[in-house]
Coordinates of C-alpha atoms in Angstrom, one line a residue:
Chain A
M252 CA 205.5 66.8 96.8
T253 CA 204.1 67.3 100.2
D254 CA 200.7 65.5 99.2
A255 CA 201.9 62.5 98.6
S256 CA 204.0 62.2 101.8
A257 CA 200.7 63.4 103.6
T258 CA 199.0 60.7 102.3
T259 CA 201.3 58.0 102.8
P260 CA 203.3 58.0 106.2
L261 CA 202.7 54.2 106.9
D262 CA 205.2 53.8 103.6
L263 CA 207.7 56.3 104.9
N264 CA 207.5 54.2 108.3
A265 CA 208.2 51.4 106.9
N266 CA 211.5 53.1 105.1
A267 CA 213.1 54.5 108.3
P268 CA 215.6 52.3 110.4
R269 CA 214.0 50.6 113.3
G270 CA 215.6 49.2 116.2
Q271 CA 218.4 50.6 118.3
K272 CA 219.9 53.0 116.8
P273 CA 223.8 51.7 116.9
K274 CA 226.4 52.8 118.9
K275 CA 228.5 55.1 118.2
R276 CA 232.0 53.2 119.0
F277 CA 235.2 54.8 120.3
A278 CA 237.5 51.5 120.3
P279 CA 241.4 51.9 121.0
R280 CA 241.4 51.1 116.7
N281 CA 239.3 54.1 116.0
I282 CA 241.2 56.4 117.7
M283 CA 244.2 55.4 115.9
L284 CA 242.4 55.5 112.9
Y285 CA 241.3 59.0 113.3
A286 CA 244.9 60.1 115.1
T287 CA 246.7 59.2 112.4
L288 CA 244.4 60.8 109.9
F289 CA 244.6 64.2 112.4
V290 CA 248.5 64.1 112.3
F291 CA 248.6 63.6 108.1
A292 CA 245.7 66.6 107.7
V293 CA 248.5 68.7 109.8
Y294 CA 251.2 67.9 107.4
Y295 CA 248.7 68.6 104.9
A296 CA 247.5 71.8 105.9
L297 CA 250.5 73.1 107.4
P298 CA 252.1 75.2 104.4
L299 CA 248.5 76.9 103.7
Y300 CA 248.3 78.0 107.0
V301 CA 252.2 78.9 106.8
M302 CA 251.5 81.0 103.9
I303 CA 248.6 82.6 105.1
V304 CA 250.5 83.4 108.8
T305 CA 253.4 84.8 107.2
S306 CA 251.6 86.8 104.8
L307 CA 249.9 88.6 107.4
K308 CA 252.3 89.1 109.5
G309 CA 255.0 93.0 109.4
M310 CA 258.7 91.6 108.6
P311 CA 259.7 93.0 112.4
E312 CA 257.6 90.4 113.4
I313 CA 258.4 87.7 111.6
R314 CA 262.4 88.4 112.4
L315 CA 261.5 87.8 116.0
G316 CA 259.7 84.6 115.9
N317 CA 259.1 81.4 113.9
V318 CA 257.0 80.9 110.5
F319 CA 254.2 78.9 112.0
G320 CA 253.4 81.1 114.8
P321 CA 249.9 83.5 114.4
P322 CA 249.9 86.9 113.5
L323 CA 250.3 89.4 116.4
E324 CA 249.7 92.2 114.2
V325 CA 247.8 91.8 111.2
T326 CA 248.8 93.6 107.9
F327 CA 247.8 93.8 104.6
Q328 CA 250.4 95.8 103.5
P329 CA 252.5 92.6 102.2
W330 CA 249.4 91.7 99.9
V331 CA 249.5 95.4 99.0
K332 CA 253.0 94.8 98.2
A333 CA 253.1 91.9 96.0
W334 CA 250.1 92.5 93.9
S335 CA 251.5 96.0 92.6
E336 CA 254.9 97.0 93.9
A337 CA 256.9 93.9 93.9
C338 CA 259.8 93.8 91.8
T339 CA 261.2 91.6 89.0
G340 CA 264.3 92.9 87.6
I341 CA 263.6 96.6 85.9
N342 CA 260.0 96.3 86.6
C343 CA 258.5 97.0 89.6
D344 CA 254.8 96.8 88.9
G345 CA 254.0 94.1 91.3
L346 CA 252.6 90.2 90.4
S347 CA 249.6 91.8 88.4
R348 CA 251.2 91.9 85.7
G349 CA 252.3 88.1 85.2
F350 CA 248.2 87.9 86.7
W351 CA 246.8 89.7 83.7
N352 CA 249.5 87.7 81.7
S353 CA 248.6 84.5 82.9
V354 CA 244.5 85.5 82.5
Q355 CA 245.6 86.3 79.2
I356 CA 247.0 83.0 78.3
L357 CA 244.3 80.8 80.3
I358 CA 241.5 82.1 78.3
P359 CA 242.3 81.5 74.8
S360 CA 244.4 78.3 75.4
V361 CA 241.1 76.4 78.0
V362 CA 238.7 77.1 74.9
I363 CA 240.5 76.8 72.0
S364 CA 242.0 73.4 73.6
I365 CA 238.7 71.8 74.6
A366 CA 237.0 73.3 71.5
V367 CA 239.6 70.9 69.3
A368 CA 239.9 68.3 71.8
S369 CA 235.7 67.8 71.7
V370 CA 235.1 68.1 68.8
N371 CA 238.5 65.1 67.9
G372 CA 237.1 63.3 70.5
Y373 CA 233.4 62.9 69.0
A374 CA 235.2 62.1 65.7
L375 CA 236.8 59.9 67.0
S376 CA 234.2 57.6 69.0
N377 CA 231.5 57.8 66.4
W378 CA 232.9 58.6 63.1
R379 CA 236.0 56.4 62.8
F380 CA 237.8 56.5 59.5
K381 CA 240.7 54.5 58.6
G382 CA 243.6 55.7 60.5
S383 CA 241.7 57.3 63.5
E384 CA 243.0 54.8 65.8
I385 CA 246.7 55.0 65.1
F386 CA 247.1 58.4 65.3
Y387 CA 245.1 58.0 69.1
N388 CA 247.2 55.6 70.0
I389 CA 250.4 57.8 69.0
L390 CA 249.0 61.0 70.7
I391 CA 248.3 58.7 73.6
I392 CA 251.5 57.0 74.2
G393 CA 253.4 60.9 72.9
A394 CA 251.9 62.0 76.4
F395 CA 254.2 60.6 78.5
I396 CA 257.1 61.8 76.3
P397 CA 259.0 64.1 78.5
Y398 CA 258.3 67.9 77.1
Q399 CA 261.8 68.6 77.3
V400 CA 262.8 66.3 74.3
M401 CA 260.5 68.2 72.0
L402 CA 261.1 71.8 73.2
Y403 CA 263.7 72.7 70.6
P404 CA 261.5 71.7 67.8
I405 CA 258.7 73.3 68.8
A406 CA 260.5 76.2 69.6
I407 CA 261.8 76.1 66.0
I408 CA 258.6 75.6 64.6
L409 CA 257.0 78.6 66.7
R410 CA 259.6 81.1 65.2
E411 CA 258.6 80.2 61.6
L412 CA 255.0 80.2 62.4
N413 CA 255.9 84.4 63.4
L414 CA 255.0 83.3 66.8
F415 CA 257.8 82.7 69.2
G416 CA 257.6 84.9 72.3
T417 CA 253.8 85.7 71.7
L418 CA 250.6 84.9 73.2
G419 CA 249.7 83.0 70.4
G420 CA 252.3 80.8 70.4
L421 CA 251.9 79.7 74.0
V422 CA 248.1 79.0 73.4
M423 CA 249.6 77.2 70.9
V424 CA 251.6 74.8 73.3
H425 CA 249.1 74.6 75.7
T426 CA 246.2 73.8 72.8
I427 CA 249.1 71.1 71.9
F428 CA 250.1 69.3 75.0
G429 CA 246.8 69.6 76.4
M430 CA 245.5 67.5 73.5
P431 CA 245.7 63.8 74.5
I432 CA 244.3 64.1 78.1
L433 CA 241.2 65.5 77.0
T434 CA 240.8 63.9 73.4
L435 CA 240.9 61.1 75.8
L436 CA 238.4 62.6 78.2
F437 CA 235.6 63.4 75.4
R438 CA 236.4 60.5 73.5
N439 CA 235.2 58.1 76.1
Y440 CA 232.4 60.4 77.2
F441 CA 231.3 60.6 74.1
A442 CA 231.5 56.5 73.2
S443 CA 229.2 56.1 76.6
V444 CA 226.1 58.2 74.7
P445 CA 223.9 55.5 73.9
E446 CA 224.6 54.8 69.8
E447 CA 220.6 55.0 69.1
L448 CA 220.6 58.3 69.8
F449 CA 223.4 59.0 67.2
K450 CA 221.8 56.3 64.9
A451 CA 218.6 58.0 65.3
A452 CA 220.2 62.1 64.8
R453 CA 221.5 59.7 61.0
V454 CA 218.3 59.2 60.2
D455 CA 216.9 62.0 60.8
G456 CA 219.8 63.8 58.4
A457 CA 222.1 65.3 61.0
G458 CA 225.4 65.7 59.6
F459 CA 228.6 65.7 61.5
W460 CA 228.3 68.9 63.1
G461 CA 224.5 69.0 63.7
I462 CA 225.1 66.1 65.9
Y463 CA 228.1 67.4 67.9
F464 CA 226.3 70.5 68.7
R465 CA 222.9 69.8 68.6
I466 CA 222.8 66.2 70.5
M467 CA 226.3 66.2 72.1
L468 CA 227.2 69.5 73.4
P469 CA 224.2 69.3 75.6
M470 CA 224.2 66.5 76.9
S471 CA 228.1 66.7 77.7
L472 CA 228.1 69.4 80.1
P473 CA 229.6 67.9 83.0
I474 CA 232.6 66.2 81.1
F475 CA 233.4 70.3 79.9
V476 CA 233.4 70.8 83.4
V477 CA 235.9 68.2 84.3
A478 CA 237.6 69.5 81.4
I479 CA 238.1 73.0 81.9
I480 CA 238.9 72.6 85.8
L481 CA 242.1 70.2 84.4
Q482 CA 242.7 72.9 82.3
V483 CA 242.3 75.5 84.3
T484 CA 244.6 74.4 87.0
G485 CA 247.1 72.6 84.6
I486 CA 247.4 76.1 82.5
W487 CA 247.6 78.3 85.5
N488 CA 250.2 76.4 87.4
D489 CA 252.5 76.0 83.8
F490 CA 255.5 76.9 84.1
L491 CA 258.1 75.8 81.6
F492 CA 256.7 76.8 78.7
G493 CA 255.4 80.1 80.4
V494 CA 259.4 80.6 80.3
I495 CA 260.7 79.3 77.2
Y496 CA 258.2 80.9 74.9
T497 CA 257.4 84.1 76.3
K498 CA 259.2 86.9 76.9
P499 CA 259.6 88.9 80.4
D500 CA 257.0 91.2 79.7
I501 CA 254.1 88.3 79.0
Y502 CA 255.9 85.5 81.5
P503 CA 252.5 84.3 83.0
M504 CA 252.2 84.4 87.2
T505 CA 254.3 81.4 87.9
V506 CA 257.1 82.8 86.3
Q507 CA 257.1 86.5 87.8
L508 CA 256.9 84.8 91.2
N509 CA 259.6 82.5 91.1
N510 CA 261.3 85.6 89.4
I511 CA 260.5 88.1 92.8
V512 CA 260.8 85.1 95.3
N513 CA 264.0 83.9 94.0
S514 CA 265.9 86.8 92.9
V515 CA 268.8 87.6 94.7
Q516 CA 268.6 91.4 94.8
G517 CA 268.3 93.1 98.2
V518 CA 266.5 92.2 101.6
K519 CA 264.3 89.1 101.1
E520 CA 260.9 89.9 102.9
Y521 CA 259.2 87.1 103.5
N522 CA 256.0 87.9 104.0
V523 CA 255.6 89.9 100.5
N524 CA 257.0 86.5 99.4
M525 CA 254.5 84.5 100.9
A526 CA 251.3 87.0 100.0
A527 CA 253.0 86.3 96.5
T528 CA 253.0 82.6 96.6
L529 CA 249.3 82.6 98.1
I530 CA 247.9 84.7 95.1
T531 CA 249.5 82.8 92.8
G532 CA 247.9 80.3 94.5
L533 CA 244.6 81.4 94.4
V534 CA 243.2 80.8 92.0
P535 CA 243.5 77.4 91.5
L536 CA 242.4 77.1 95.1
V537 CA 239.7 78.5 94.3
I538 CA 238.9 76.7 91.7
Y539 CA 239.3 73.4 93.8
F540 CA 237.2 73.8 96.7
A541 CA 234.7 75.9 94.7
S542 CA 234.4 72.1 92.6
G543 CA 235.0 69.5 95.2
K544 CA 233.6 66.2 93.7
L545 CA 234.1 67.5 89.8
F546 CA 238.1 68.3 90.6
V547 CA 238.2 64.7 91.9
R548 CA 236.6 63.2 88.9
G549 CA 238.7 64.9 86.4
I550 CA 241.5 63.9 88.0
A551 CA 240.7 60.4 88.1
A552 CA 239.5 60.9 84.6
G553 CA 243.0 62.1 83.8
A554 CA 244.4 59.7 85.7
V555 CA 243.0 56.3 83.7
K556 CA 245.0 56.8 81.0
G557 CA 244.4 53.9 78.2
Chain B
M1166 CA 214.9 66.2 66.3
D1167 CA 213.1 69.8 65.3
D1168 CA 212.3 70.9 61.8
K1169 CA 215.8 72.2 59.9
T1170 CA 217.5 68.6 60.1
L1171 CA 214.3 66.9 59.1
N1172 CA 214.5 69.1 55.9
S1173 CA 217.6 69.0 55.3
Q1174 CA 217.7 65.1 55.1
K1175 CA 216.0 65.8 52.2
N1176 CA 218.1 67.4 49.8
K1177 CA 221.5 65.4 51.4
R1178 CA 222.4 62.4 51.9
P1179 CA 225.3 62.1 53.5
T1180 CA 227.9 59.9 51.3
R1181 CA 230.6 58.2 52.3
L1182 CA 233.3 60.4 51.1
T1183 CA 231.5 63.8 53.1
R1184 CA 231.4 62.3 56.3
H1185 CA 234.3 60.9 56.7
L1186 CA 235.9 64.0 55.4
N1187 CA 234.1 66.1 58.4
A1188 CA 235.4 64.2 61.1
K1189 CA 239.1 63.9 59.2
I1190 CA 238.8 68.2 59.2
A1191 CA 238.2 67.2 62.7
S1192 CA 240.9 65.2 63.0
V1193 CA 243.7 67.7 61.8
P1194 CA 245.0 69.2 64.8
M1195 CA 245.2 65.6 66.5
I1196 CA 247.2 64.2 63.5
L1197 CA 249.5 66.9 63.5
T1198 CA 250.2 66.8 66.8
A1199 CA 250.7 63.4 67.3
V1200 CA 252.7 63.4 64.1
V1201 CA 254.7 66.9 63.4
V1202 CA 254.8 67.0 67.3
F1203 CA 255.2 63.9 69.2
V1204 CA 256.5 62.2 66.5
G1205 CA 258.7 64.8 64.1
C1206 CA 260.1 66.8 66.9
S1207 CA 261.2 63.3 69.1
V1208 CA 262.9 62.6 65.7
W1209 CA 264.4 65.8 65.0
T1210 CA 266.0 65.7 68.7
I1211 CA 267.3 62.3 68.6
V1212 CA 268.7 63.2 65.0
H1213 CA 270.5 65.9 65.7
S1214 CA 272.1 64.9 69.7
F1215 CA 274.7 63.2 67.4
T1216 CA 275.7 65.8 66.0
K1217 CA 277.9 68.3 67.0
S1218 CA 275.7 71.6 67.7
R1219 CA 275.8 74.2 69.5
M1220 CA 274.6 77.8 69.0
L1221 CA 272.8 76.3 66.2
P1222 CA 271.4 72.7 65.0
K1223 CA 273.2 71.6 62.5
L1224 CA 273.9 68.1 60.8
E1225 CA 277.0 67.2 61.5
F1226 CA 277.6 63.8 62.5
V1227 CA 279.4 62.9 65.5
G1228 CA 278.2 59.6 66.4
F1229 CA 278.0 59.0 70.2
K1230 CA 280.0 62.0 71.1
Q1231 CA 277.7 64.3 72.7
Y1232 CA 276.8 60.9 74.5
D1233 CA 280.3 60.9 76.2
R1234 CA 280.8 63.8 77.4
L1235 CA 277.1 64.0 78.7
W1236 CA 278.1 60.7 80.5
S1237 CA 281.6 62.3 81.6
T1238 CA 279.9 65.3 82.8
K1239 CA 279.8 65.7 86.6
R1240 CA 276.8 67.9 86.3
W1241 CA 275.0 64.8 84.4
L1242 CA 275.5 62.3 86.7
V1243 CA 274.6 64.1 90.1
S1244 CA 271.6 65.2 87.8
V1245 CA 270.5 61.3 87.2
D1246 CA 271.8 60.4 91.0
N1247 CA 269.1 62.8 92.4
L1248 CA 266.6 61.3 90.3
L1249 CA 267.5 57.6 91.1
I1250 CA 267.3 58.7 94.4
Y1251 CA 263.5 61.0 94.1
G1252 CA 262.4 58.7 92.2
I1253 CA 262.9 55.4 94.4
C1254 CA 262.1 57.3 97.2
S1255 CA 259.0 59.5 95.4
L1256 CA 257.6 56.2 94.1
I1257 CA 257.7 54.3 97.6
F1258 CA 256.3 57.0 100.0
T1259 CA 253.8 57.6 97.7
L1260 CA 252.3 54.5 97.0
V1261 CA 252.8 53.6 101.4
I1262 CA 250.9 56.9 101.7
G1263 CA 248.9 57.1 99.4
F1264 CA 248.0 53.8 100.4
I1265 CA 247.3 54.5 103.8
L1266 CA 244.7 57.0 103.6
A1267 CA 242.9 55.4 100.5
A1268 CA 242.5 52.5 103.5
L1269 CA 241.5 55.0 106.0
L1270 CA 239.3 56.8 104.2
D1271 CA 238.4 53.6 102.7
R1272 CA 237.4 52.5 106.8
K1273 CA 233.5 54.6 107.0
I1274 CA 235.1 57.4 108.7
R1275 CA 232.7 60.0 109.9
F1276 CA 234.7 64.1 107.9
E1277 CA 235.8 61.7 105.2
N1278 CA 235.2 64.2 103.0
T1279 CA 237.1 67.1 105.1
F1280 CA 240.1 64.9 104.8
R1281 CA 240.4 64.1 101.5
T1282 CA 239.9 67.6 100.9
I1283 CA 242.7 68.7 103.1
F1284 CA 245.1 65.8 101.5
L1285 CA 244.1 67.1 97.8
Y1286 CA 244.0 70.3 97.9
P1287 CA 248.0 70.9 97.5
F1288 CA 247.8 69.0 94.0
A1289 CA 246.0 71.9 92.6
L1290 CA 248.6 74.1 93.5
S1291 CA 251.6 74.7 91.3
F1292 CA 255.5 73.3 91.8
I1293 CA 256.8 76.8 92.1
V1294 CA 254.2 77.7 95.0
T1295 CA 255.1 74.0 96.2
G1296 CA 258.2 74.6 96.3
L1297 CA 258.3 78.2 97.6
V1298 CA 256.2 77.4 100.8
W1299 CA 258.5 74.2 101.7
Q1300 CA 261.5 76.7 101.7
W1301 CA 260.3 78.9 104.0
I1302 CA 259.0 76.1 105.9
L1303 CA 262.6 74.6 105.9
N1304 CA 264.2 77.9 106.0
P1305 CA 266.8 77.2 108.7
D1306 CA 266.5 81.0 110.7
F1307 CA 262.6 80.9 111.2
G1308 CA 261.2 77.5 109.6
L1309 CA 261.3 73.7 111.5
Q1310 CA 264.9 74.1 113.0
S1311 CA 263.7 76.8 114.5
L1312 CA 260.8 75.8 116.0
V1313 CA 262.3 72.8 117.7
R1314 CA 265.4 74.6 118.8
E1315 CA 262.4 77.1 120.8
T1316 CA 261.5 73.7 122.3
G1317 CA 265.2 74.0 124.9
W1318 CA 266.4 71.2 122.2
S1319 CA 269.0 74.1 120.8
S1320 CA 271.6 71.3 118.8
F1321 CA 268.5 70.2 116.7
T1322 CA 269.4 70.6 113.2
F1323 CA 266.8 69.7 110.1
D1324 CA 268.7 72.2 107.4
P1325 CA 268.0 70.1 104.3
L1326 CA 268.4 72.9 101.7
N1327 CA 271.5 74.0 102.4
N1328 CA 273.1 70.5 103.2
P1329 CA 274.0 69.1 99.8
D1330 CA 273.9 65.5 101.4
I1331 CA 270.5 65.6 102.6
V1332 CA 268.9 68.4 100.0
I1333 CA 267.4 66.0 97.2
Y1334 CA 265.1 64.8 101.2
G1335 CA 264.0 68.4 101.2
I1336 CA 262.6 68.0 97.7
L1337 CA 261.5 65.3 98.1
I1338 CA 259.3 66.4 101.3
A1339 CA 258.1 69.1 99.3
G1340 CA 256.9 66.6 95.9
L1341 CA 255.4 64.1 98.5
W1342 CA 253.5 67.2 99.8
Q1343 CA 251.7 68.3 96.1
G1344 CA 251.6 64.4 94.7
T1345 CA 250.2 62.2 97.4
G1346 CA 246.8 63.3 97.5
L1347 CA 246.4 62.6 93.8
I1348 CA 247.5 59.1 94.3
M1349 CA 245.4 58.5 97.3
C1350 CA 242.1 59.5 95.2
I1351 CA 242.8 56.5 92.8
L1352 CA 243.8 54.0 95.4
L1353 CA 240.8 55.3 96.8
A1354 CA 238.4 54.7 93.7
G1355 CA 240.3 51.3 93.1
L1356 CA 239.4 50.4 97.1
R1357 CA 236.0 51.4 96.3
G1358 CA 235.7 49.1 93.6
I1359 CA 235.7 46.2 95.2
D1360 CA 233.1 43.9 96.3
E1361 CA 231.9 44.9 99.9
D1362 CA 231.6 40.4 100.0
I1363 CA 235.0 40.2 100.1
W1364 CA 235.9 42.1 103.1
K1365 CA 232.1 39.8 104.5
A1366 CA 233.9 36.4 103.4
T1367 CA 237.1 37.6 105.2
R1368 CA 235.3 38.8 108.4
I1369 CA 233.5 35.4 109.0
D1370 CA 236.6 33.3 108.3
G1371 CA 238.4 35.3 110.9
I1372 CA 241.6 36.8 109.0
P1373 CA 242.6 40.3 110.7
I1374 CA 242.6 43.4 108.8
W1375 CA 246.1 44.5 107.9
K1376 CA 246.2 40.2 106.2
T1377 CA 243.3 41.1 103.8
Y1378 CA 244.6 44.3 102.7
L1379 CA 248.7 42.8 102.1
F1380 CA 246.9 39.0 100.8
V1381 CA 243.5 40.0 99.1
I1382 CA 242.8 43.7 98.6
I1383 CA 246.7 44.8 97.2
P1384 CA 246.5 41.7 95.1
M1385 CA 242.8 42.8 93.6
M1386 CA 243.6 46.1 93.0
K1387 CA 246.5 45.4 90.8
P1388 CA 245.8 47.7 87.5
V1389 CA 244.8 50.4 89.6
F1390 CA 248.5 50.1 91.3
I1391 CA 249.8 50.5 88.0
T1392 CA 248.5 53.0 86.8
A1393 CA 249.2 54.9 90.1
L1394 CA 252.7 53.9 89.3
V1395 CA 252.8 54.5 85.9
L1396 CA 251.5 57.9 87.1
I1397 CA 254.0 58.5 89.5
A1398 CA 257.4 57.2 87.0
A1399 CA 255.7 59.7 84.8
G1400 CA 256.2 62.6 87.0
I1401 CA 259.7 62.0 88.1
V1402 CA 261.2 62.3 85.3
K1403 CA 259.5 65.3 84.4
V1404 CA 260.6 67.1 88.0
Y1405 CA 261.8 70.6 86.9
D1406 CA 259.5 73.4 88.5
L1407 CA 259.7 71.9 91.9
V1408 CA 263.8 72.4 92.2
V1409 CA 264.0 75.6 90.5
A1410 CA 261.0 76.9 92.8
Q1411 CA 262.9 75.2 96.0
T1412 CA 266.9 75.3 95.4
S1413 CA 267.5 76.5 92.0
G1414 CA 269.7 73.1 91.8
G1415 CA 272.2 74.3 94.8
P1416 CA 273.6 74.4 96.9
G1417 CA 276.2 74.0 94.2
L1418 CA 275.3 71.1 91.7
A1419 CA 273.7 69.0 94.5
S1420 CA 269.9 68.8 93.5
E1421 CA 270.3 69.4 90.0
V1422 CA 268.1 67.1 88.0
P1423 CA 267.9 66.0 84.1
A1424 CA 265.0 68.2 83.3
K1425 CA 266.9 71.3 84.0
Y1426 CA 270.1 70.0 82.6
V1427 CA 268.3 70.0 79.3
Y1428 CA 266.9 73.0 79.6
D1429 CA 270.0 75.2 80.9
K1430 CA 272.5 73.4 78.0
M1431 CA 269.4 74.4 75.8
F1432 CA 268.3 77.5 76.6
L1433 CA 271.4 79.3 78.5
A1434 CA 274.3 77.5 78.2
Q1435 CA 273.6 77.2 74.1
N1436 CA 275.5 73.8 74.1
L1437 CA 272.7 72.4 72.1
G1438 CA 273.8 69.1 71.0
Q1439 CA 273.9 68.3 75.4
G1440 CA 271.0 69.3 75.5
F1441 CA 269.7 67.2 72.9
A1442 CA 271.3 64.4 73.9
A1443 CA 270.3 64.7 77.8
S1444 CA 266.7 64.8 76.5
T1445 CA 266.6 61.9 74.7
M1446 CA 268.1 60.7 77.9
M1447 CA 265.4 60.9 79.1
L1448 CA 263.4 59.5 76.3
V1449 CA 265.1 56.5 77.3
M1450 CA 264.4 56.4 80.9
V1451 CA 260.8 57.0 80.2
F1452 CA 260.5 53.9 77.8
I1453 CA 262.0 51.4 80.0
I1454 CA 259.5 52.3 82.6
L1455 CA 256.6 52.8 79.8
I1456 CA 257.5 49.5 77.3
P1457 CA 257.0 46.8 80.8
Y1458 CA 253.6 49.3 81.6
L1459 CA 252.4 48.9 77.6
Y1460 CA 253.1 45.0 77.9
L1461 CA 250.7 44.7 80.5
Q1462 CA 248.0 47.1 79.7
Y1463 CA 247.6 45.8 75.9
G1464 CA 249.4 43.1 75.9
G1465 CA 248.0 41.2 78.6
K1466 CA 244.4 42.3 78.2
R1467 CA 244.2 40.0 74.0
H1468 CA 242.4 37.6 76.1
D1469 CA 239.5 38.8 76.6

């Protein structure tokens, strides 16, 4: 690399921009533009800021000031309390319980839903059989059915399978409702893999699973990352299924958070509440800030249905 | 391919049947989901909405009685009203704000990534988190109201979460905060897909920028807008967690929504018939939105 650039300095110069640098414009229009963006940015950033500053204040300070003021005396006590002491009903072991429940729900749900949907998307794009498209269309249209319509019969099915109120049952529900979007994602991705590759493997005698594990899987890591981001945020943020299909001692974090903050007993400790809220939002936020463009791609992929 | 696959070629010639068998086995979860859950469970609920089920589902048909009662229940009517107000406002504001933000970001500005990151992060948060943080910001004693009062305007009142007349707008503020980033992202992708030459042509013709957007760009982005519209609409019908976290349906019944009605009737009040009827009405609402979309998406595309 260095050799090449050293021997061909002329080429490099040819590619560089020539002439005067364009002047930076600070026309009134541009100022308007940035001002508008800035106002919106404040609206969007404010709640995160409020969560952070409130969670670092002591209760006396909160009673005196407003939610927007920065903390005069930083304390981490609310975080400690939210994590290990906050009460929901009779349990007073804080959000940590909900956090570990959510982890236990999250990992198998993400793994199983993605495994099922990726194989399924692969079958749909490369191994079509009679009727496969019909089922696929039902699946995609089904994604628009409000969950409320299916809640009760699913509860009956889970009860019949002895899965009601268990982690396994919730994992199954997440797998089912993650299927339309994930299948769509994988089907469209696998369809874009060159046909020749698939045919070559077929000629070499690779079968259904052989092609999946040796060719498709290694080639589609980006789409797996997108799917993981999509599922981790979706399942972590779920409230409805958690509250219906689990019992209080295995409630996921969102349900427990709501119970802590909206409990009517006792004095409201706003700083603890905000610390708890922030802790619950932390997992998807970290994923969001760490994944950057992939998150956007995941959303765009999820958004363009049909 | 490596040796293993080459060898297996000799002793196994895939027949049509086994090839399809593997794909079919892999598709069993999808088929079960499509047939048992999406079709089966929906039909089950619709059928049971015509029965007098209360504590337990039972097949004693009573015709449209559950629907009669549903539409004469004040709480349901309030819920539908709220959904309409929330839905219409959310649709308009999400599209307008989403488009304005997308258009601003598309003006080749600096810090585009920073702005986009800020606008989109709420979408990563759950509705529970969204509801709780806005409940705190809109708290009359410590939040926005007290901040404005501190500046000297002591009669300023903005307390949506305790005022039955405007509580739904308090929820709307939170809902918009969470959801507009997504629509911005989708519309931005749509804007990026528009040919640079269009812009050059309109600039040469001296057409003002706002006119170009309104009469050239937006009509060109029709499919993207339809996708955005359907996404927003599907989200609106499902709105539940946000209300539970922010107001729990209060004050009184003022911020109840259909999804909450269904949950409360089915799992708390043990009035299954009402829950089934209400959820079937939700399904009807979705299909009223969805059918024109499906027609546009699939009916119109037949030509190419």
